Amino acid sequence: MSVLDLKEKSVGNVAIIGHIRPDGDCIGSCLGLFNYLKAVYPQVETKVYLGDPAPRFAYLKGFDQINTIFAQEVSFDLCICLDCSDEERLGDGKPILQLAKHSICIDHHVTNTRYAGENVVEPEASSTCEVLYGLMKEEGITREVAECLYTGIIHDTGVFKYSCTSAKTMAIAGRLMETGIDFTDIIDGSFYRKTYLQNQILGRALLESVSFLDGKCIFSVVRLKDMKFYGVTSKDLDGIVEQLRLTEGVECAIFLYEIESQIFKVSLRATGDLNVAEIAGYFGGGGHIKAAGCTMSGTIYDVVNNLSAHIEKQLKELTNSCTTE
Ligand code: 5GP
Ligand code: MN
């Protein structure tokens, strides 16, 4: 029996929530589940809450029904948390979880803390959308649901290229394609296409990047004043860390953007055997082995120095384990 079998749960209303600053997998899984539950259980009142979703996902059905103001003091029969590794990352959604009579967490983060009543966590899955697909009945996977799930999968796999992509991921994507989705448009429109300003800030971040640890590490930062100058927000910075990671010789890419004066959101990406989930975890964040993040305070110099000490340590351990084998 699937955790999504609501008949077994006598549920009148459901709240679907994701993590703060929702990415493609978070928005795709939340709207995929929203459309699925509306199709399979039309009698159940289903609501989706997400903070400030990026307009590039507006083609997904249900995008216009996302509640960006979170319910307060409402006790839902069921709260389903998607793509969120811990309660703190639910942000303003945390009270919805705490007041709900029942809760389910569906996720794929290795750092997930199993904070809900029922937890379906598959760290080997490419994305939450992949986990969700496995919990859905075939007949409920309409074209609209497929568009959402496909979007989540391409975002968390970098369009099927990251090492989290498996034969199973491809098989699921193939099945989703059979519903008639316009996959070319989804991939270009939500993943690759950039606005003029997004390209400008990407260019600026690459131009100002700094290579260190013999080229094994690279970092760049976007400050609040830069965002103001270019007229962009954090949602326009997607893809910068990935471009840094693709620099030849780089084993770890660090991208920072300033949230408040001297408070930085940190994105870490690894190639090779580095484990950045461990480093992000040390600084109170989390994520996946090759893609993780955290929030750190101090000067840029402090933040990068603290991170690089951990990266250097791991790189040394990896070299030692190679030479002793
Ligand atoms: P990104 O660098 O794209 O923001 O995040 C990469 C991965 O790390 C995502 O899976 C994201 O959920 C996770 N992540 C990013 N920031 C944090 C954080 O502050 N805490 C936790 N637990 N996970 C994070
Ligand atoms: Mn995800």
GROMACS .gro file of C-alpha atoms and ligand atoms in nm:
model
  350
    1MET     CA    1   0.000   0.000   0.000
    2SER     CA    2   0.128   0.346  -0.091
    3VAL     CA    3   0.144   0.628   0.166
    4LEU     CA    4  -0.060   0.825  -0.090
    5ASP     CA    5  -0.357   0.589  -0.053
    6LEU     CA    6  -0.580   0.847   0.117
    7LYS     CA    7  -0.882   0.615   0.133
    8GLU     CA    8  -0.705   0.430   0.412
    9LYS     CA    9  -0.644   0.753   0.600
   10SER     CA   10  -0.994   0.919   0.615
   11VAL     CA   11  -0.864   1.258   0.511
   12GLY     CA   12  -1.082   1.565   0.439
   13ASN     CA   13  -0.810   1.816   0.365
   14VAL     CA   14  -0.443   1.807   0.274
   15ALA     CA   15  -0.167   2.068   0.279
   16ILE     CA   16   0.133   2.016   0.051
   17ILE     CA   17   0.448   2.205   0.147
   18GLY     CA   18   0.810   2.216   0.027
   19HIS     CA   19   1.136   2.379   0.130
   20ILE     CA   20   1.228   2.748   0.143
   21ARG     CA   21   1.352   2.900  -0.183
   22PRO     CA   22   1.190   2.611  -0.376
   23ASP     CA   23   1.383   2.471  -0.674
   24GLY     CA   24   1.255   2.279  -0.977
   25ASP     CA   25   1.226   1.947  -0.795
   26CYS     CA   26   1.045   2.107  -0.504
   27ILE     CA   27   0.795   2.297  -0.721
   28GLY     CA   28   0.758   2.002  -0.962
   29SER     CA   29   0.691   1.753  -0.682
   30CYS     CA   30   0.451   1.982  -0.494
   31LEU     CA   31   0.246   2.065  -0.805
   32GLY     CA   32   0.272   1.707  -0.936
   33LEU     CA   33   0.121   1.579  -0.613
   34PHE     CA   34  -0.134   1.863  -0.604
   35ASN     CA   35  -0.261   1.776  -0.955
   36TYR     CA   36  -0.253   1.403  -0.879
   37LEU     CA   37  -0.454   1.430  -0.557
   38LYS     CA   38  -0.708   1.661  -0.725
   39ALA     CA   39  -0.753   1.403  -1.004
   40VAL     CA   40  -0.760   1.090  -0.786
   41TYR     CA   41  -0.936   1.231  -0.477
   42PRO     CA   42  -1.155   1.520  -0.603
   43GLN     CA   43  -1.355   1.515  -0.279
   44VAL     CA   44  -1.047   1.597  -0.071
   45GLU     CA   45  -0.962   1.966  -0.033
   46THR     CA   46  -0.597   1.999  -0.138
   47LYS     CA   47  -0.384   2.309  -0.091
   48VAL     CA   48  -0.025   2.380  -0.185
   49TYR     CA   49   0.198   2.628  -0.002
   50LEU     CA   50   0.533   2.746  -0.138
   51GLY     CA   51   0.738   3.058  -0.074
   52ASP     CA   52   0.800   3.276  -0.377
   53PRO     CA   53   0.819   3.023  -0.666
   54ALA     CA   54   1.021   3.135  -0.973
   55PRO     CA   55   0.806   3.250  -1.268
   56ARG     CA   56   0.997   3.018  -1.503
   57PHE     CA   57   0.775   2.738  -1.366
   58ALA     CA   58   0.449   2.917  -1.448
   59TYR     CA   59   0.372   2.665  -1.727
   60LEU     CA   60   0.301   2.398  -1.466
   61LYS     CA   61  -0.066   2.335  -1.398
   62GLY     CA   62  -0.165   2.465  -1.057
   63PHE     CA   63   0.115   2.725  -1.046
   64ASP     CA   64  -0.147   3.000  -1.015
   65GLN     CA   65  -0.306   2.817  -0.721
   66ILE     CA   66   0.010   2.810  -0.511
   67ASN     CA   67  -0.048   2.985  -0.179
   68THR     CA   68   0.255   3.200  -0.102
   69ILE     CA   69   0.105   3.321   0.226
   70PHE     CA   70   0.112   3.030   0.466
   71ALA     CA   71  -0.193   2.919   0.665
   72GLN     CA   72  -0.168   3.000   1.033
   73GLU     CA   73  -0.343   2.810   1.308
   74VAL     CA   74  -0.513   2.571   1.065
   75SER     CA   75  -0.505   2.204   1.155
   76PHE     CA   76  -0.503   2.002   0.832
   77ASP     CA   77  -0.590   1.632   0.846
   78LEU     CA   78  -0.273   1.561   0.655
   79CYS     CA   79   0.041   1.759   0.576
   80ILE     CA   80   0.272   1.623   0.305
   81CYS     CA   81   0.625   1.765   0.302
   82LEU     CA   82   0.818   1.726  -0.022
   83ASP     CA   83   1.190   1.755  -0.107
   84CYS     CA   84   1.268   1.894   0.237
   85SER     CA   85   1.538   1.737   0.450
   86ASP     CA   86   1.453   1.889   0.787
   87GLU     CA   87   1.181   2.087   0.965
   88GLU     CA   88   1.375   2.414   0.970
   89ARG     CA   89   1.390   2.417   0.588
   90LEU     CA   90   1.009   2.419   0.578
   91GLY     CA   91   1.038   2.787   0.673
   92ASP     CA   92   0.691   2.937   0.720
   93GLY     CA   93   0.541   2.593   0.647
   94LYS     CA   94   0.671   2.447   0.974
   95PRO     CA   95   0.359   2.544   1.178
   96ILE     CA   96   0.139   2.369   0.918
   97LEU     CA   97   0.331   2.046   0.979
   98GLN     CA   98   0.324   2.089   1.356
   99LEU     CA   99  -0.054   2.147   1.368
  100ALA     CA  100  -0.146   1.872   1.119
  101LYS     CA  101  -0.314   1.555   1.252
  102HIS     CA  102  -0.103   1.331   1.026
  103SER     CA  103   0.212   1.396   0.828
  104ILE     CA  104   0.414   1.236   0.552
  105CYS     CA  105   0.760   1.333   0.429
  106ILE     CA  106   0.864   1.226   0.079
  107ASP     CA  107   1.226   1.307  -0.003
  108HIS     CA  108   1.560   1.195  -0.145
  109HIS     CA  109   1.813   1.388   0.067
  110VAL     CA  110   2.077   1.175   0.233
  111THR     CA  111   2.066   1.421   0.526
  112ASN     CA  112   1.688   1.380   0.584
  113THR     CA  113   1.602   1.371   0.957
  114ARG     CA  114   1.274   1.169   0.928
  115TYR     CA  115   1.074   1.443   1.097
  116ALA     CA  116   0.722   1.342   0.983
  117GLY     CA  117   0.482   1.071   1.104
  118GLU     CA  118   0.553   0.862   0.794
  119ASN     CA  119   0.876   0.909   0.602
  120VAL     CA  120   0.955   0.784   0.253
  121VAL     CA  121   1.317   0.880   0.195
  122GLU     CA  122   1.514   0.730  -0.093
  123PRO     CA  123   1.863   0.885  -0.106
  124GLU     CA  124   1.950   0.684  -0.417
  125ALA     CA  125   1.663   0.844  -0.613
  126SER     CA  126   1.755   1.129  -0.848
  127SER     CA  127   1.481   1.355  -0.722
  128THR     CA  128   1.174   1.376  -0.502
  129CYS     CA  129   0.972   1.358  -0.825
  130GLU     CA  130   1.124   1.015  -0.892
  131VAL     CA  131   1.026   0.894  -0.542
  132LEU     CA  132   0.678   1.040  -0.588
  133TYR     CA  133   0.633   0.863  -0.923
  134GLY     CA  134   0.688   0.531  -0.745
  135LEU     CA  135   0.408   0.611  -0.499
  136MET     CA  136   0.150   0.715  -0.760
  137LYS     CA  137  -0.106   0.496  -0.937
  138GLU     CA  138  -0.046   0.488  -1.313
  139GLU     CA  139  -0.399   0.606  -1.392
  140GLY     CA  140  -0.352   0.922  -1.187
  141ILE     CA  141  -0.042   1.028  -1.386
  142THR     CA  142  -0.206   1.265  -1.634
  143ARG     CA  143  -0.011   1.476  -1.880
  144GLU     CA  144  -0.023   1.767  -1.632
  145VAL     CA  145   0.116   1.550  -1.351
  146ALA     CA  146   0.383   1.420  -1.591
  147GLU     CA  147   0.488   1.776  -1.682
  148CYS     CA  148   0.547   1.851  -1.314
  149LEU     CA  149   0.738   1.530  -1.241
  150TYR     CA  150   0.950   1.559  -1.557
  151THR     CA  151   1.039   1.917  -1.461
  152GLY     CA  152   1.156   1.807  -1.117
  153ILE     CA  153   1.362   1.523  -1.260
  154ILE     CA  154   1.542   1.737  -1.519
  155HIS     CA  155   1.623   2.001  -1.259
  156ASP     CA  156   1.774   1.763  -1.004
  157THR     CA  157   1.963   1.560  -1.266
  158GLY     CA  158   2.089   1.862  -1.465
  159VAL     CA  159   1.890   1.721  -1.759
  160PHE     CA  160   1.994   1.358  -1.698
  161LYS     CA  161   2.367   1.415  -1.656
  162TYR     CA  162   2.444   1.416  -1.283
  163SER     CA  163   2.554   1.090  -1.124
  164CYS     CA  164   2.220   1.065  -0.940
  165THR     CA  165   2.063   0.974  -1.278
  166SER     CA  166   1.998   0.600  -1.302
  167ALA     CA  167   1.849   0.363  -1.558
  168LYS     CA  168   1.534   0.379  -1.343
  169THR     CA  169   1.530   0.760  -1.373
  170MET     CA  170   1.545   0.727  -1.752
  171ALA     CA  171   1.272   0.463  -1.757
  172ILE     CA  172   1.044   0.690  -1.552
  173ALA     CA  173   1.124   0.988  -1.779
  174GLY     CA  174   1.036   0.767  -2.078
  175ARG     CA  175   0.703   0.674  -1.924
  176LEU     CA  176   0.632   1.043  -1.854
  177MET     CA  177   0.714   1.127  -2.218
  178GLU     CA  178   0.447   0.880  -2.327
  179THR     CA  179   0.180   1.110  -2.180
  180GLY     CA  180   0.263   1.356  -2.461
  181ILE     CA  181   0.453   1.624  -2.271
  182ASP     CA  182   0.651   1.880  -2.474
  183PHE     CA  183   0.985   1.783  -2.322
  184THR     CA  184   1.193   2.010  -2.550
  185ASP     CA  185   0.999   2.311  -2.437
  186ILE     CA  186   1.012   2.208  -2.072
  187ILE     CA  187   1.391   2.159  -2.083
  188ASP     CA  188   1.467   2.482  -2.268
  189GLY     CA  189   1.206   2.695  -2.097
  190SER     CA  190   1.263   2.595  -1.736
  191PHE     CA  191   1.628   2.487  -1.736
  192TYR     CA  192   1.844   2.648  -2.003
  193ARG     CA  193   1.670   2.971  -2.103
  194LYS     CA  194   1.797   3.280  -1.926
  195THR     CA  195   1.681   3.636  -1.929
  196TYR     CA  196   1.926   3.901  -2.044
  197LEU     CA  197   1.984   4.004  -1.682
  198GLN     CA  198   2.037   3.645  -1.568
  199ASN     CA  199   2.306   3.607  -1.835
  200GLN     CA  200   2.469   3.931  -1.723
  201ILE     CA  201   2.493   3.826  -1.359
  202LEU     CA  202   2.622   3.482  -1.466
  203GLY     CA  203   2.891   3.651  -1.673
  204ARG     CA  204   2.985   3.878  -1.389
  205ALA     CA  205   3.008   3.589  -1.140
  206LEU     CA  206   3.233   3.391  -1.378
  207LEU     CA  207   3.450   3.693  -1.450
  208GLU     CA  208   3.507   3.756  -1.079
  209SER     CA  209   3.556   3.392  -0.980
  210VAL     CA  210   3.871   3.298  -0.791
  211SER     CA  211   4.057   2.972  -0.839
  212PHE     CA  212   4.253   2.827  -0.544
  213LEU     CA  213   4.397   2.502  -0.400
  214ASP     CA  214   4.591   2.452  -0.725
  215GLY     CA  215   4.279   2.501  -0.935
  216LYS     CA  216   4.090   2.224  -0.751
  217CYS     CA  217   3.857   2.479  -0.596
  218ILE     CA  218   3.680   2.778  -0.739
  219PHE     CA  219   3.455   3.031  -0.577
  220SER     CA  220   3.247   3.329  -0.670
  221VAL     CA  221   3.012   3.559  -0.484
  222VAL     CA  222   2.722   3.787  -0.569
  223ARG     CA  223   2.669   4.062  -0.316
  224LEU     CA  224   2.340   4.236  -0.239
  225LYS     CA  225   2.466   4.552  -0.408
  226ASP     CA  226   2.539   4.354  -0.728
  227MET     CA  227   2.187   4.207  -0.725
  228LYS     CA  228   2.048   4.556  -0.682
  229PHE     CA  229   2.267   4.694  -0.961
  230TYR     CA  230   2.155   4.428  -1.210
  231GLY     CA  231   1.796   4.424  -1.082
  232VAL     CA  232   1.801   4.051  -1.004
  233THR     CA  233   1.700   3.837  -0.707
  234SER     CA  234   1.832   3.505  -0.577
  235LYS     CA  235   1.597   3.322  -0.817
  236ASP     CA  236   1.806   3.459  -1.106
  237LEU     CA  237   2.127   3.297  -0.985
  238ASP     CA  238   2.047   2.935  -1.078
  239GLY     CA  239   2.313   2.766  -1.287
  240ILE     CA  240   2.605   2.982  -1.174
  241VAL     CA  241   2.750   2.719  -0.939
  242GLU     CA  242   2.712   2.451  -1.208
  243GLN     CA  243   2.909   2.660  -1.457
  244LEU     CA  244   3.181   2.708  -1.195
  245ARG     CA  245   3.189   2.331  -1.133
  246LEU     CA  246   3.245   2.268  -1.503
  247THR     CA  247   3.577   2.457  -1.497
  248GLU     CA  248   3.856   2.219  -1.596
  249GLY     CA  249   4.044   2.077  -1.297
  250VAL     CA  250   3.783   2.186  -1.043
  251GLU     CA  251   3.683   1.932  -0.780
  252CYS     CA  252   3.477   2.169  -0.568
  253ALA     CA  253   3.283   2.479  -0.666
  254ILE     CA  254   3.161   2.728  -0.408
  255PHE     CA  255   2.904   2.992  -0.488
  256LEU     CA  256   2.786   3.246  -0.233
  257TYR     CA  257   2.519   3.505  -0.249
  258GLU     CA  258   2.448   3.758   0.019
  259ILE     CA  259   2.109   3.727   0.189
  260GLU     CA  260   2.170   4.004   0.441
  261SER     CA  261   2.482   4.204   0.523
  262GLN     CA  262   2.753   3.942   0.598
  263ILE     CA  263   2.508   3.648   0.580
  264PHE     CA  264   2.563   3.422   0.281
  265LYS     CA  265   2.371   3.139   0.119
  266VAL     CA  266   2.633   2.885   0.020
  267SER     CA  267   2.605   2.639  -0.270
  268LEU     CA  268   2.861   2.363  -0.298
  269ARG     CA  269   2.916   2.128  -0.593
  270ALA     CA  270   3.163   1.844  -0.622
  271THR     CA  271   3.315   1.641  -0.900
  272GLY     CA  272   3.509   1.326  -0.821
  273ASP     CA  273   3.499   1.180  -0.471
  274LEU     CA  274   3.449   1.486  -0.251
  275ASN     CA  275   3.147   1.474  -0.020
  276VAL     CA  276   3.002   1.825   0.005
  277ALA     CA  277   2.693   1.709   0.201
  278GLU     CA  278   2.932   1.642   0.489
  279ILE     CA  279   3.084   1.991   0.465
  280ALA     CA  280   2.744   2.164   0.438
  281GLY     CA  281   2.621   1.947   0.729
  282TYR     CA  282   2.911   2.064   0.944
  283PHE     CA  283   2.794   2.425   0.891
  284GLY     CA  284   2.429   2.345   0.970
  285GLY     CA  285   2.310   2.275   0.615
  286GLY     CA  286   2.275   1.959   0.414
  287GLY     CA  287   2.189   1.817   0.073
  288HIS     CA  288   2.346   1.551  -0.143
  289ILE     CA  289   2.699   1.414  -0.169
  290LYS     CA  290   2.776   1.616  -0.483
  291ALA     CA  291   2.538   1.912  -0.436
  292ALA     CA  292   2.475   2.069  -0.099
  293GLY     CA  293   2.424   2.402   0.071
  294CYS     CA  294   2.415   2.595   0.395
  295THR     CA  295   2.395   2.949   0.529
  296MET     CA  296   2.705   3.109   0.683
  297SER     CA  297   2.786   3.443   0.838
  298GLY     CA  298   3.100   3.655   0.850
  299THR     CA  299   3.309   3.824   0.586
  300ILE     CA  300   3.346   3.658   0.246
  301TYR     CA  301   3.705   3.588   0.344
  302ASP     CA  302   3.594   3.405   0.666
  303VAL     CA  303   3.330   3.202   0.487
  304VAL     CA  304   3.560   3.086   0.206
  305ASN     CA  305   3.845   3.015   0.448
  306ASN     CA  306   3.622   2.804   0.672
  307LEU     CA  307   3.490   2.607   0.378
  308SER     CA  308   3.828   2.564   0.214
  309ALA     CA  309   3.979   2.419   0.535
  310HIS     CA  310   3.723   2.135   0.515
  311ILE     CA  311   3.767   2.089   0.142
  312GLU     CA  312   4.145   2.074   0.173
  313LYS     CA  313   4.116   1.818   0.454
  314GLN     CA  314   3.892   1.595   0.246
  315LEU     CA  315   4.115   1.630  -0.060
  316LYS     CA  316   4.418   1.527   0.150
  317GLU     CA  317   4.232   1.226   0.295
  318LEU     CA  318   4.131   1.120  -0.056
  319THR     CA  319   4.490   1.147  -0.182
  320ASN     CA  320   4.618   0.949   0.118
  321SER     CA  321   4.359   0.674   0.072
  322CYS     CA  322   4.455   0.649  -0.297
  323THR     CA  323   4.829   0.621  -0.225
  324THR     CA  324   4.788   0.359   0.050
  325GLU     CA  325   4.552   0.135  -0.150
  3265GP     P1  326   2.152   2.461  -0.386
  3265GP     O1  327   2.299   2.479  -0.383
  3265GP     O2  328   2.102   2.437  -0.526
  3265GP     O3  329   2.077   2.566  -0.312
  3265GP     O4  330   2.121   2.327  -0.307
  3265GP     C1  331   2.183   2.204  -0.338
  3265GP     C2  332   2.122   2.096  -0.252
  3265GP     O5  333   2.151   2.119  -0.116
  3265GP     C3  334   1.969   2.088  -0.262
  3265GP     O6  335   1.934   1.953  -0.259
  3265GP     C4  336   1.920   2.158  -0.138
  3265GP     O7  337   1.800   2.107  -0.095
  3265GP     C5  338   2.033   2.134  -0.038
  3265GP     N1  339   2.051   2.252   0.047
  3265GP     C6  340   2.087   2.376   0.007
  3265GP     N2  341   2.093   2.461   0.112
  3265GP     C7  342   2.062   2.388   0.221
  3265GP     C8  343   2.050   2.420   0.361
  3265GP     O8  344   2.072   2.534   0.405
  3265GP     N3  345   2.014   2.317   0.444
  3265GP     C9  346   1.991   2.191   0.398
  3265GP     N4  347   1.955   2.096   0.486
  3265GP     N5  348   1.999   2.158   0.268
  3265GP    C10  349   2.036   2.254   0.180
  327MN      MN  350   1.532   1.747  -0.484
   0.00000   0.00000   0.00000
